[in-house]
CSV table of C-alpha atoms and ligand atoms in Angstrom, one decimal:
chain,number,residue,atom,x,y,z
A,620,MET,CA,114.6,120.5,103.0
A,621,LYS,CA,111.8,120.3,100.6
A,622,LYS,CA,109.7,123.4,99.9
A,623,GLU,CA,106.8,121.9,97.6
A,624,PHE,CA,104.9,119.1,98.7
A,625,GLN,CA,102.4,116.5,97.1
A,626,MET,CA,100.0,115.7,99.7
A,627,VAL,CA,96.8,113.4,100.3
A,628,ALA,CA,94.0,114.0,102.7
A,629,THR,CA,92.6,110.7,103.6
A,630,ALA,CA,88.9,110.0,104.4
A,631,ALA,CA,86.3,107.4,105.2
A,632,ALA,CA,84.7,106.0,102.1
A,633,GLY,CA,81.9,108.1,101.0
A,634,LEU,CA,83.4,111.3,102.4
A,635,GLU,CA,86.0,112.2,100.0
A,636,ALA,CA,83.9,114.6,98.0
A,637,LEU,CA,83.2,116.5,101.3
A,638,VAL,CA,87.2,116.7,101.9
A,639,GLY,CA,87.6,118.0,98.4
A,640,ARG,CA,84.9,120.8,99.0
A,641,GLU,CA,86.6,121.7,102.2
A,642,LEU,CA,90.1,122.0,100.5
A,643,ARG,CA,88.7,124.0,97.6
A,644,ASP,CA,87.0,126.3,100.2
A,645,LEU,CA,90.4,126.9,101.8
A,646,GLY,CA,91.8,127.8,98.3
A,647,MET,CA,93.4,124.7,97.3
A,648,GLU,CA,93.1,123.0,94.0
A,649,CYS,CA,92.5,119.1,94.5
A,650,GLN,CA,91.6,115.7,92.9
A,651,VAL,CA,89.3,113.5,94.6
A,652,GLU,CA,89.8,109.7,94.4
A,653,ASN,CA,88.5,106.6,96.3
A,654,GLY,CA,89.3,107.3,100.0
A,655,LYS,CA,91.6,110.2,99.4
A,656,VAL,CA,92.0,113.7,98.1
A,657,HIS,CA,95.3,114.8,96.2
A,658,PHE,CA,96.5,118.4,96.5
A,659,GLN,CA,99.8,120.2,96.3
A,660,GLY,CA,101.3,123.1,98.4
A,661,LYS,CA,103.9,124.2,100.6
A,662,GLN,CA,104.2,124.1,104.5
A,663,GLU,CA,101.2,126.7,104.7
A,664,GLU,CA,98.9,124.3,102.9
A,665,LEU,CA,100.0,121.4,105.0
A,666,MET,CA,99.4,123.3,108.1
A,667,LYS,CA,96.0,124.7,107.1
A,668,ALA,CA,94.8,121.3,105.9
A,669,ASN,CA,95.7,119.7,109.5
A,670,LEU,CA,94.2,122.8,111.2
A,671,TRP,CA,90.9,123.2,109.2
A,672,LEU,CA,89.7,120.1,107.6
A,673,ARG,CA,86.6,118.8,109.4
A,674,THR,CA,85.8,115.6,107.6
A,675,ALA,CA,89.2,114.1,106.8
A,676,ASP,CA,91.1,111.5,108.7
A,677,ARG,CA,94.8,112.5,108.1
A,678,VAL,CA,97.1,114.7,106.0
A,679,LYS,CA,100.0,112.9,104.5
A,680,LEU,CA,103.0,113.8,102.2
A,681,VAL,CA,103.4,111.8,99.3
A,682,LEU,CA,107.2,111.0,98.9
A,683,GLY,CA,107.3,108.6,95.9
A,684,GLN,CA,105.3,106.4,93.8
A,685,PHE,CA,106.5,103.7,91.6
A,686,PRO,CA,105.7,100.2,90.4
A,687,ALA,CA,107.1,97.0,92.3
A,688,LYS,CA,106.3,93.5,92.0
A,689,THR,CA,109.5,92.3,93.9
A,690,PHE,CA,111.3,93.1,97.1
A,691,GLU,CA,114.1,94.3,95.0
A,692,GLU,CA,112.0,96.7,93.2
A,693,LEU,CA,110.5,97.9,96.3
A,694,TYR,CA,113.9,98.4,97.8
A,695,GLN,CA,115.3,100.3,94.8
A,696,GLY,CA,112.2,102.6,94.6
A,697,VAL,CA,112.3,103.4,98.3
A,698,PHE,CA,116.1,104.1,98.1
A,699,ALA,CA,115.7,106.3,95.2
A,700,ILE,CA,113.6,108.7,97.3
A,701,ASP,CA,115.4,111.8,98.5
A,702,TRP,CA,115.0,111.1,102.1
A,703,GLN,CA,117.4,113.8,103.1
A,704,ASP,CA,114.8,116.3,101.9
A,705,TYR,CA,112.5,115.2,104.8
A,706,LEU,CA,114.5,113.3,107.4
A,707,PRO,CA,117.2,115.2,109.4
A,708,LEU,CA,119.8,112.8,110.9
A,709,GLY,CA,118.8,111.7,114.4
A,710,VAL,CA,115.0,111.6,113.9
A,711,GLN,CA,112.9,108.5,114.4
A,712,PHE,CA,111.3,107.1,111.2
A,713,PRO,CA,109.3,103.9,111.9
A,714,VAL,CA,107.6,102.4,109.0
A,715,SER,CA,104.3,102.4,110.9
A,716,LYS,CA,102.0,101.1,108.3
A,717,ALA,CA,102.0,98.9,105.2
A,718,ARG,CA,98.9,98.1,103.2
A,719,CYS,CA,99.0,95.7,100.3
A,720,VAL,CA,95.9,95.3,98.0
A,721,ARG,CA,95.7,93.1,95.0
A,722,SER,CA,99.6,93.1,94.7
A,723,LYS,CA,102.1,90.5,94.0
A,724,LEU,CA,103.9,91.9,97.2
A,725,HIS,CA,101.4,91.0,100.0
A,726,ASN,CA,103.2,90.2,103.1
A,727,GLU,CA,102.9,93.5,105.0
A,728,PRO,CA,105.5,92.9,107.8
A,729,SER,CA,108.1,92.1,105.0
A,730,VAL,CA,107.1,95.1,103.0
A,731,GLN,CA,107.7,97.3,106.2
A,732,ALA,CA,111.1,95.6,106.9
A,733,ILE,CA,112.4,96.1,103.3
A,734,THR,CA,111.1,99.6,103.3
A,735,LYS,CA,113.0,100.3,106.7
A,736,LYS,CA,116.1,98.7,105.4
A,737,ALA,CA,116.2,100.9,102.2
A,738,VAL,CA,115.6,104.3,104.1
A,739,VAL,CA,118.3,103.3,106.6
A,740,ARG,CA,120.8,102.4,103.7
A,741,LYS,CA,119.9,105.7,102.0
A,742,MET,CA,120.3,107.8,105.1
A,743,GLN,CA,123.7,106.0,106.0
A,744,LYS,CA,124.8,107.0,102.5
A,745,VAL,CA,123.8,110.8,102.4
A,746,TYR,CA,124.7,111.4,105.9
A,747,ALA,CA,128.2,109.3,105.4
A,748,ARG,CA,127.5,107.0,108.1
A,749,PRO,CA,129.2,103.6,108.1
A,750,ASP,CA,127.3,100.7,107.2
A,751,GLY,CA,126.5,98.2,110.2
A,752,VAL,CA,126.4,101.1,112.7
A,753,PRO,CA,122.8,102.0,113.5
A,754,LEU,CA,121.5,105.4,112.9
A,755,PRO,CA,120.8,107.5,116.0
A,756,GLU,CA,117.0,107.5,116.2
A,757,SER,CA,115.8,109.5,119.3
A,758,GLY,CA,114.3,112.8,117.9
A,759,PRO,CA,111.0,113.8,116.5
A,760,VAL,CA,108.9,111.0,114.9
A,761,PHE,CA,108.4,110.9,111.1
A,762,SER,CA,106.0,108.0,110.4
A,763,ILE,CA,106.5,106.4,107.1
A,764,GLU,CA,103.5,104.6,105.5
A,765,VAL,CA,103.6,102.3,102.5
A,766,SER,CA,100.6,101.3,100.4
A,767,ILE,CA,100.8,98.9,97.5
A,768,ARG,CA,97.8,98.7,95.2
A,769,LYS,CA,97.9,96.7,92.1
A,770,ASP,CA,101.7,96.7,92.3
A,771,GLN,CA,101.8,100.5,92.3
A,772,VAL,CA,103.7,101.7,95.4
A,773,THR,CA,103.0,104.8,97.3
A,774,ILE,CA,105.4,106.0,100.0
A,775,MET,CA,103.9,108.5,102.4
A,776,LEU,CA,104.9,110.5,105.5
A,777,ASP,CA,102.0,111.1,108.2
A,778,THR,CA,101.8,114.7,109.3
A,779,SER,CA,98.8,114.4,111.3
A,780,GLY,CA,99.9,112.2,114.3
A,781,ASP,CA,96.6,111.2,116.0
A,782,SER,CA,93.7,111.0,113.4
A,783,LEU,CA,92.2,114.3,112.7
A,784,PHE,CA,88.8,113.3,114.4
A,785,LYS,CA,90.6,113.7,117.5
A,786,ARG,CA,89.9,117.2,118.2
A,787,GLY,CA,90.6,117.2,121.9
A,788,TYR,CA,87.2,118.1,123.3
A,789,ARG,CA,86.0,114.6,124.1
A,790,THR,CA,87.5,112.7,126.9
A,791,ASP,CA,85.0,110.2,127.9
A,792,LYS,CA,82.8,109.0,125.0
A,793,GLY,CA,79.9,107.3,126.3
A,794,GLY,CA,78.0,104.5,124.7
A,795,ALA,CA,78.4,104.6,120.8
A,796,PRO,CA,79.7,107.8,119.8
A,797,LEU,CA,80.3,109.0,116.3
A,798,LYS,CA,83.8,110.0,115.2
A,799,GLU,CA,83.9,113.9,115.2
A,800,ASN,CA,84.8,113.9,111.5
A,801,MET,CA,81.8,111.7,110.8
A,802,ALA,CA,79.5,114.0,112.7
A,803,ALA,CA,80.9,117.1,110.8
A,804,ALA,CA,80.2,115.1,107.6
A,805,LEU,CA,76.5,114.6,108.7
A,806,VAL,CA,76.2,118.2,109.3
A,807,ASN,CA,77.7,119.2,105.9
A,808,LEU,CA,75.6,116.7,104.1
A,809,SER,CA,72.4,118.0,105.6
A,810,ASN,CA,70.5,121.1,104.6
A,811,TRP,CA,71.3,122.9,107.8
A,812,PHE,CA,72.7,126.4,107.8
A,813,PRO,CA,73.3,128.3,111.1
A,814,ASP,CA,70.1,130.6,110.5
A,815,LYS,CA,67.9,127.4,111.0
A,816,PRO,CA,66.9,125.6,114.1
A,817,LEU,CA,68.9,122.3,114.6
A,818,LEU,CA,67.9,119.4,116.8
A,819,ASP,CA,69.7,116.2,117.7
A,820,PRO,CA,67.3,114.2,119.8
A,821,THR,CA,69.6,111.3,120.4
A,822,CYS,CA,72.6,113.4,121.2
A,823,GLY,CA,74.8,110.8,123.2
A,824,SER,CA,78.0,112.6,123.8
A,825,GLY,CA,76.9,115.6,121.7
A,826,THR,CA,79.1,115.1,118.6
A,827,ILE,CA,76.8,116.3,116.2
A,828,VAL,CA,75.8,119.4,117.6
A,829,ILE,CA,79.1,120.4,118.8
A,830,GLU,CA,80.5,120.0,115.4
A,831,ALA,CA,77.6,122.2,114.0
A,832,ALA,CA,78.4,124.8,116.3
A,833,MET,CA,81.9,124.8,115.8
A,834,LYS,CA,81.3,125.1,112.1
A,835,ALA,CA,78.8,127.9,112.5
A,836,LEU,CA,81.2,129.8,114.8
A,837,ASN,CA,84.1,129.2,112.4
A,838,ILE,CA,86.1,127.5,115.1
A,839,ALA,CA,89.1,125.6,113.5
A,840,PRO,CA,88.7,121.9,114.5
A,841,GLY,CA,92.5,121.4,115.0
A,842,LEU,CA,93.2,124.5,117.5
A,843,ARG,CA,92.8,122.5,120.6
A,844,ARG,CA,95.2,119.7,119.7
A,845,SER,CA,98.8,119.0,118.4
A,846,PHE,CA,100.1,117.4,115.3
A,847,ALA,CA,103.1,115.4,114.3
A,848,PHE,CA,104.6,117.9,111.9
A,849,GLU,CA,104.9,120.4,114.9
A,850,SER,CA,108.0,118.7,116.3
A,851,TRP,CA,109.6,118.4,112.8
A,852,PRO,CA,112.8,120.4,112.9
A,853,TRP,CA,112.2,122.1,109.4
A,854,ILE,CA,108.9,123.3,110.2
A,855,ASP,CA,108.4,127.1,110.1
A,856,GLN,CA,107.3,127.7,113.7
A,857,GLU,CA,106.7,131.3,113.1
A,858,LEU,CA,104.3,130.5,110.3
A,859,TRP,CA,102.4,128.0,112.3
A,860,ARG,CA,102.0,130.3,115.2
A,861,GLN,CA,100.7,133.0,112.7
A,862,LEU,CA,98.2,130.4,111.2
A,863,LYS,CA,96.9,129.6,114.6
A,864,GLU,CA,96.5,133.1,115.5
A,865,THR,CA,94.7,134.0,112.3
A,866,ALA,CA,92.4,131.0,113.1
A,867,LEU,CA,91.7,132.3,116.6
A,868,ALA,CA,91.0,135.7,115.3
A,869,ALA,CA,88.6,134.3,112.6
A,870,GLN,CA,86.3,132.7,115.2
A,871,GLN,CA,82.9,134.4,115.6
A,872,ASP,CA,81.1,134.8,118.9
A,873,ASP,CA,78.1,137.0,117.8
A,874,VAL,CA,76.2,134.5,115.8
A,875,GLU,CA,72.7,133.5,117.1
A,876,LEU,CA,72.2,130.0,117.0
A,877,SER,CA,69.1,127.8,117.6
A,878,ILE,CA,70.8,124.4,118.4
A,879,MET,CA,69.1,121.9,120.8
A,880,ALA,CA,70.2,118.6,121.8
A,881,SER,CA,68.5,115.9,124.0
A,882,ASP,CA,68.9,112.4,125.1
A,883,ILE,CA,66.8,110.0,127.1
A,884,ASP,CA,69.8,109.4,129.2
A,885,GLY,CA,70.6,112.1,131.8
A,886,ARG,CA,74.3,111.0,132.1
A,887,MET,CA,74.9,111.3,128.4
A,888,VAL,CA,73.3,114.7,128.4
A,889,GLU,CA,75.8,115.7,131.3
A,890,LEU,CA,78.6,114.3,129.3
A,891,ALA,CA,77.4,116.1,126.0
A,892,ARG,CA,77.5,119.4,128.0
A,893,GLU,CA,81.1,118.8,129.3
A,894,ASN,CA,82.4,118.0,125.8
A,895,ALA,CA,80.5,121.3,124.5
A,896,LYS,CA,82.2,123.2,127.2
A,897,ARG,CA,85.7,121.9,126.4
A,898,ALA,CA,85.0,122.8,122.7
A,899,GLY,CA,84.0,126.2,123.6
A,900,VAL,CA,80.4,126.0,122.2
A,901,LEU,CA,78.3,125.4,125.4
A,902,SER,CA,76.5,128.8,125.5
A,903,TYR,CA,75.3,128.1,121.9
A,904,ILE,CA,73.5,124.8,122.5
A,905,THR,CA,70.5,124.1,124.6
A,906,PHE,CA,70.7,120.5,126.2
A,907,LYS,CA,68.0,118.6,127.8
A,908,GLN,CA,67.3,115.1,129.1
A,909,MET,CA,64.1,114.2,127.3
A,910,ARG,CA,62.7,111.1,125.3
A,911,LEU,CA,62.6,112.0,121.7
A,912,GLN,CA,59.0,110.9,121.6
A,913,ASP,CA,58.3,114.2,123.9
A,914,PHE,CA,59.7,116.7,121.5
A,915,GLN,CA,57.4,119.5,120.4
A,916,THR,CA,58.2,122.9,118.9
A,917,ASN,CA,56.6,125.9,117.2
A,918,LEU,CA,59.8,126.6,115.4
A,919,ILE,CA,59.8,126.3,111.6
A,920,ASN,CA,62.3,125.3,108.8
A,921,GLY,CA,64.3,123.3,111.3
A,922,VAL,CA,66.6,120.3,110.8
A,923,VAL,CA,66.8,117.1,112.8
A,924,ILE,CA,69.9,115.2,112.6
A,925,SER,CA,70.0,112.0,114.6
A,926,ASN,CA,72.2,108.9,115.1
A,927,PRO,CA,69.7,106.8,117.0
A,928,PRO,CA,70.6,103.2,118.5
A,929,TYR,CA,70.9,100.7,115.7
A,930,GLY,CA,70.4,97.6,117.6
A,931,GLU,CA,73.9,96.2,117.2
A,932,ARG,CA,75.1,97.3,120.5
A,933,LEU,CA,72.7,99.4,122.2
A,934,MET,CA,69.2,98.0,122.0
A,935,ASP,CA,67.2,95.0,121.1
A,936,ASP,CA,65.5,94.7,117.7
A,937,GLU,CA,62.0,95.1,119.2
A,938,GLY,CA,63.1,98.2,121.2
A,939,VAL,CA,64.7,99.7,118.1
A,940,SER,CA,61.5,98.9,115.8
A,941,ARG,CA,59.3,100.8,118.3
A,942,LEU,CA,61.7,103.6,118.7
A,943,TYR,CA,61.9,104.1,114.9
A,944,GLN,CA,58.1,104.0,114.6
A,945,GLU,CA,57.6,106.6,117.5
A,946,MET,CA,60.3,108.6,115.8
A,947,GLY,CA,58.4,108.8,112.6
A,948,GLU,CA,55.1,109.7,114.5
A,949,THR,CA,56.9,112.3,116.5
A,950,PHE,CA,58.4,113.9,113.5
A,951,ALA,CA,55.5,113.6,111.0
A,952,PRO,CA,53.9,116.9,112.2
A,953,LEU,CA,57.0,118.8,111.8
A,954,ARG,CA,56.2,119.3,108.2
A,955,THR,CA,58.7,122.2,107.6
A,956,TRP,CA,61.6,120.4,109.3
A,957,SER,CA,64.2,118.3,107.4
A,958,LYS,CA,65.0,115.0,109.0
A,959,PHE,CA,68.5,113.3,108.5
A,960,ILE,CA,68.9,110.1,110.3
A,961,LEU,CA,71.9,107.7,110.2
A,962,THR,CA,71.3,104.0,110.8
A,963,SER,CA,72.5,100.6,109.7
A,964,ASP,CA,68.9,99.1,109.8
A,965,GLY,CA,68.1,98.0,106.3
A,966,GLN,CA,64.2,98.3,107.3
A,967,PHE,CA,64.4,101.8,108.8
A,968,GLU,CA,61.9,103.5,106.2
A,969,GLU,CA,59.3,100.7,107.0
A,970,LYS,CA,59.5,101.2,110.7
A,971,TYR,CA,59.7,104.8,110.5
A,972,GLY,CA,56.6,104.9,108.3
A,973,SER,CA,57.7,106.8,105.2
A,974,LEU,CA,60.3,106.7,102.4
A,975,ALA,CA,63.3,108.9,102.4
A,976,ASP,CA,63.6,111.5,99.7
A,977,LYS,CA,67.3,110.4,99.3
A,978,LYS,CA,69.5,107.8,100.9
A,979,ARG,CA,73.3,108.0,101.1
A,980,LYS,CA,75.6,105.1,101.8
A,981,LEU,CA,78.2,105.7,104.5
A,982,TYR,CA,80.4,103.8,106.8
A,983,ASN,CA,80.4,104.3,110.4
A,984,GLY,CA,83.9,102.9,111.3
A,985,THR,CA,83.5,99.5,109.5
A,986,LEU,CA,79.8,99.4,109.8
A,987,ARG,CA,77.8,99.9,106.8
A,988,VAL,CA,75.1,102.7,107.3
A,989,ASP,CA,72.6,104.8,105.2
A,990,TYR,CA,71.9,108.4,106.0
A,991,TYR,CA,68.2,108.8,105.4
A,992,GLN,CA,67.3,112.2,104.2
A,993,TYR,CA,63.6,113.7,104.5
A,994,TYR,CA,63.3,117.1,103.2
A,995,GLY,CA,60.8,119.6,104.8
A,996,GLU,CA,58.2,121.5,103.1
A,997,ARG,CA,59.5,125.0,102.2
A,998,VAL,CA,57.6,127.6,104.0
A,999,ARG,CA,58.5,131.3,104.1
A,1000,ARG,CA,58.7,132.5,107.7
A,1001,SER,CA,55.9,135.1,107.2
A,1002,ASP,CA,53.6,132.2,105.8
A,1003,SER,CA,53.4,130.2,109.0
A,1004,GLY,CA,53.4,130.9,112.7
A,1005,SER,CA,53.0,127.7,114.6
A,1006,GLN,CA,52.6,124.2,113.6
A,1007,ALA,CA,53.0,120.8,115.0
B,1941,SAM,C1,74.2,105.8,118.8
B,1941,SAM,S1,73.9,106.8,120.3
B,1941,SAM,C2,74.3,108.4,119.7
B,1941,SAM,C3,75.6,108.7,119.9
B,1941,SAM,C4,76.0,110.2,119.4
B,1941,SAM,N1,75.8,110.6,118.0
B,1941,SAM,C5,77.4,110.6,119.8
B,1941,SAM,O1,78.2,110.8,118.8
B,1941,SAM,O2,77.8,110.5,121.0
B,1941,SAM,C6,72.2,106.7,120.7
B,1941,SAM,C7,71.7,107.5,121.7
B,1941,SAM,O3,70.3,107.5,121.7
B,1941,SAM,C8,69.7,107.6,123.0
B,1941,SAM,N2,68.4,107.2,123.0
B,1941,SAM,C9,68.0,105.8,122.9
B,1941,SAM,N3,66.5,105.9,123.0
B,1941,SAM,C10,66.2,107.3,123.0
B,1941,SAM,C11,65.0,107.9,123.2
B,1941,SAM,N4,63.8,107.2,123.2
B,1941,SAM,N5,65.0,109.2,123.3
B,1941,SAM,C12,66.1,110.0,123.2
B,1941,SAM,N6,67.3,109.4,123.1
B,1941,SAM,C13,67.4,108.1,123.1
B,1941,SAM,C14,70.7,106.8,123.7
B,1941,SAM,O4,70.7,107.1,125.1
B,1941,SAM,C15,72.1,107.0,123.1
B,1941,SAM,O5,72.8,108.0,123.7
């Protein structure tokens, strides 16, 4: 079986650089591209990327890349891959995804079918199975993916299984939750550090504050879930056990955090609490049922990260306008606090009452959103007692 792998960590548009930074922090060289980050490594890197990446979607092995404008070229390119280096006899190997962009080959179901046929034929050849007799497919799953972009084919194997945003701590999601990797990205894109107060005043199911606490406590995001690669016969189970054990030992519990989360809806606060409990961070977050308009504090140098209702699903336009205006009025006195607000509302700044220092274009699923960033005035702790 293969020892060295070409890999990609996929990411939502706008988050690739964050994934690249995370990989480098894990000690891996990488190259950032649109929607993905390329890196190389052995089983250890494959495992670590799945276990530790907070902002990525998935980790995939890249098995082959070649040009193809016809089905024959696609077939030959797929057949040429050393499938026996990855797929033992008896495993399931669905071609679960095909994506064709600006290419001669654009019929995705046909691309899937041809790819499957080429893999089957190659497996029959290398494992000396007669043509026409179906290969046994009942064991672990190796999901094959085909991407064709401008006639360049990339053949990949998904190692993650469920997308990496599924950490396993959130069961009931409530209203309009952020994906966990998006919430982690909002934290990474903010200027919050664990020594500063953090508030999410529209916490919903609690994703932002839970991700912040997990990061501060160095809790590996993948510790509570399983991955597709775990069932693969050639995976070094002892190495995987050691990496999880190391991750568990690296968790910190003696960090003092000042993290607050509130929501107008008491049921959401309860749900957020349950999620935080499952994530192992409940005792680090203060949850409260509260209107954001009622927030007051004497703390300084804090950070607000909020994903308020946008209007699309949760609130009418008038309600949203009023909420944003009241948000601006409530936060204005918090001079030393930075505010980071994610919304799809193009008129947010007008309604909020001030122009953002910086705006970052992101996608919440398929919805185009902006991350409005207002930086707090810098004040040394000794210079100021109370404010607000
Ligand atoms: C888009 S959801 C937040 C989702 C959250 N980020 C998550 O991942 O689950 C917006 C939340 O704002 C809350 N909300 C609406 N008006 C509010 C107000 N005036 N004060 C506090 N929370 C409010 C809603 O109850 C809802 O839970």
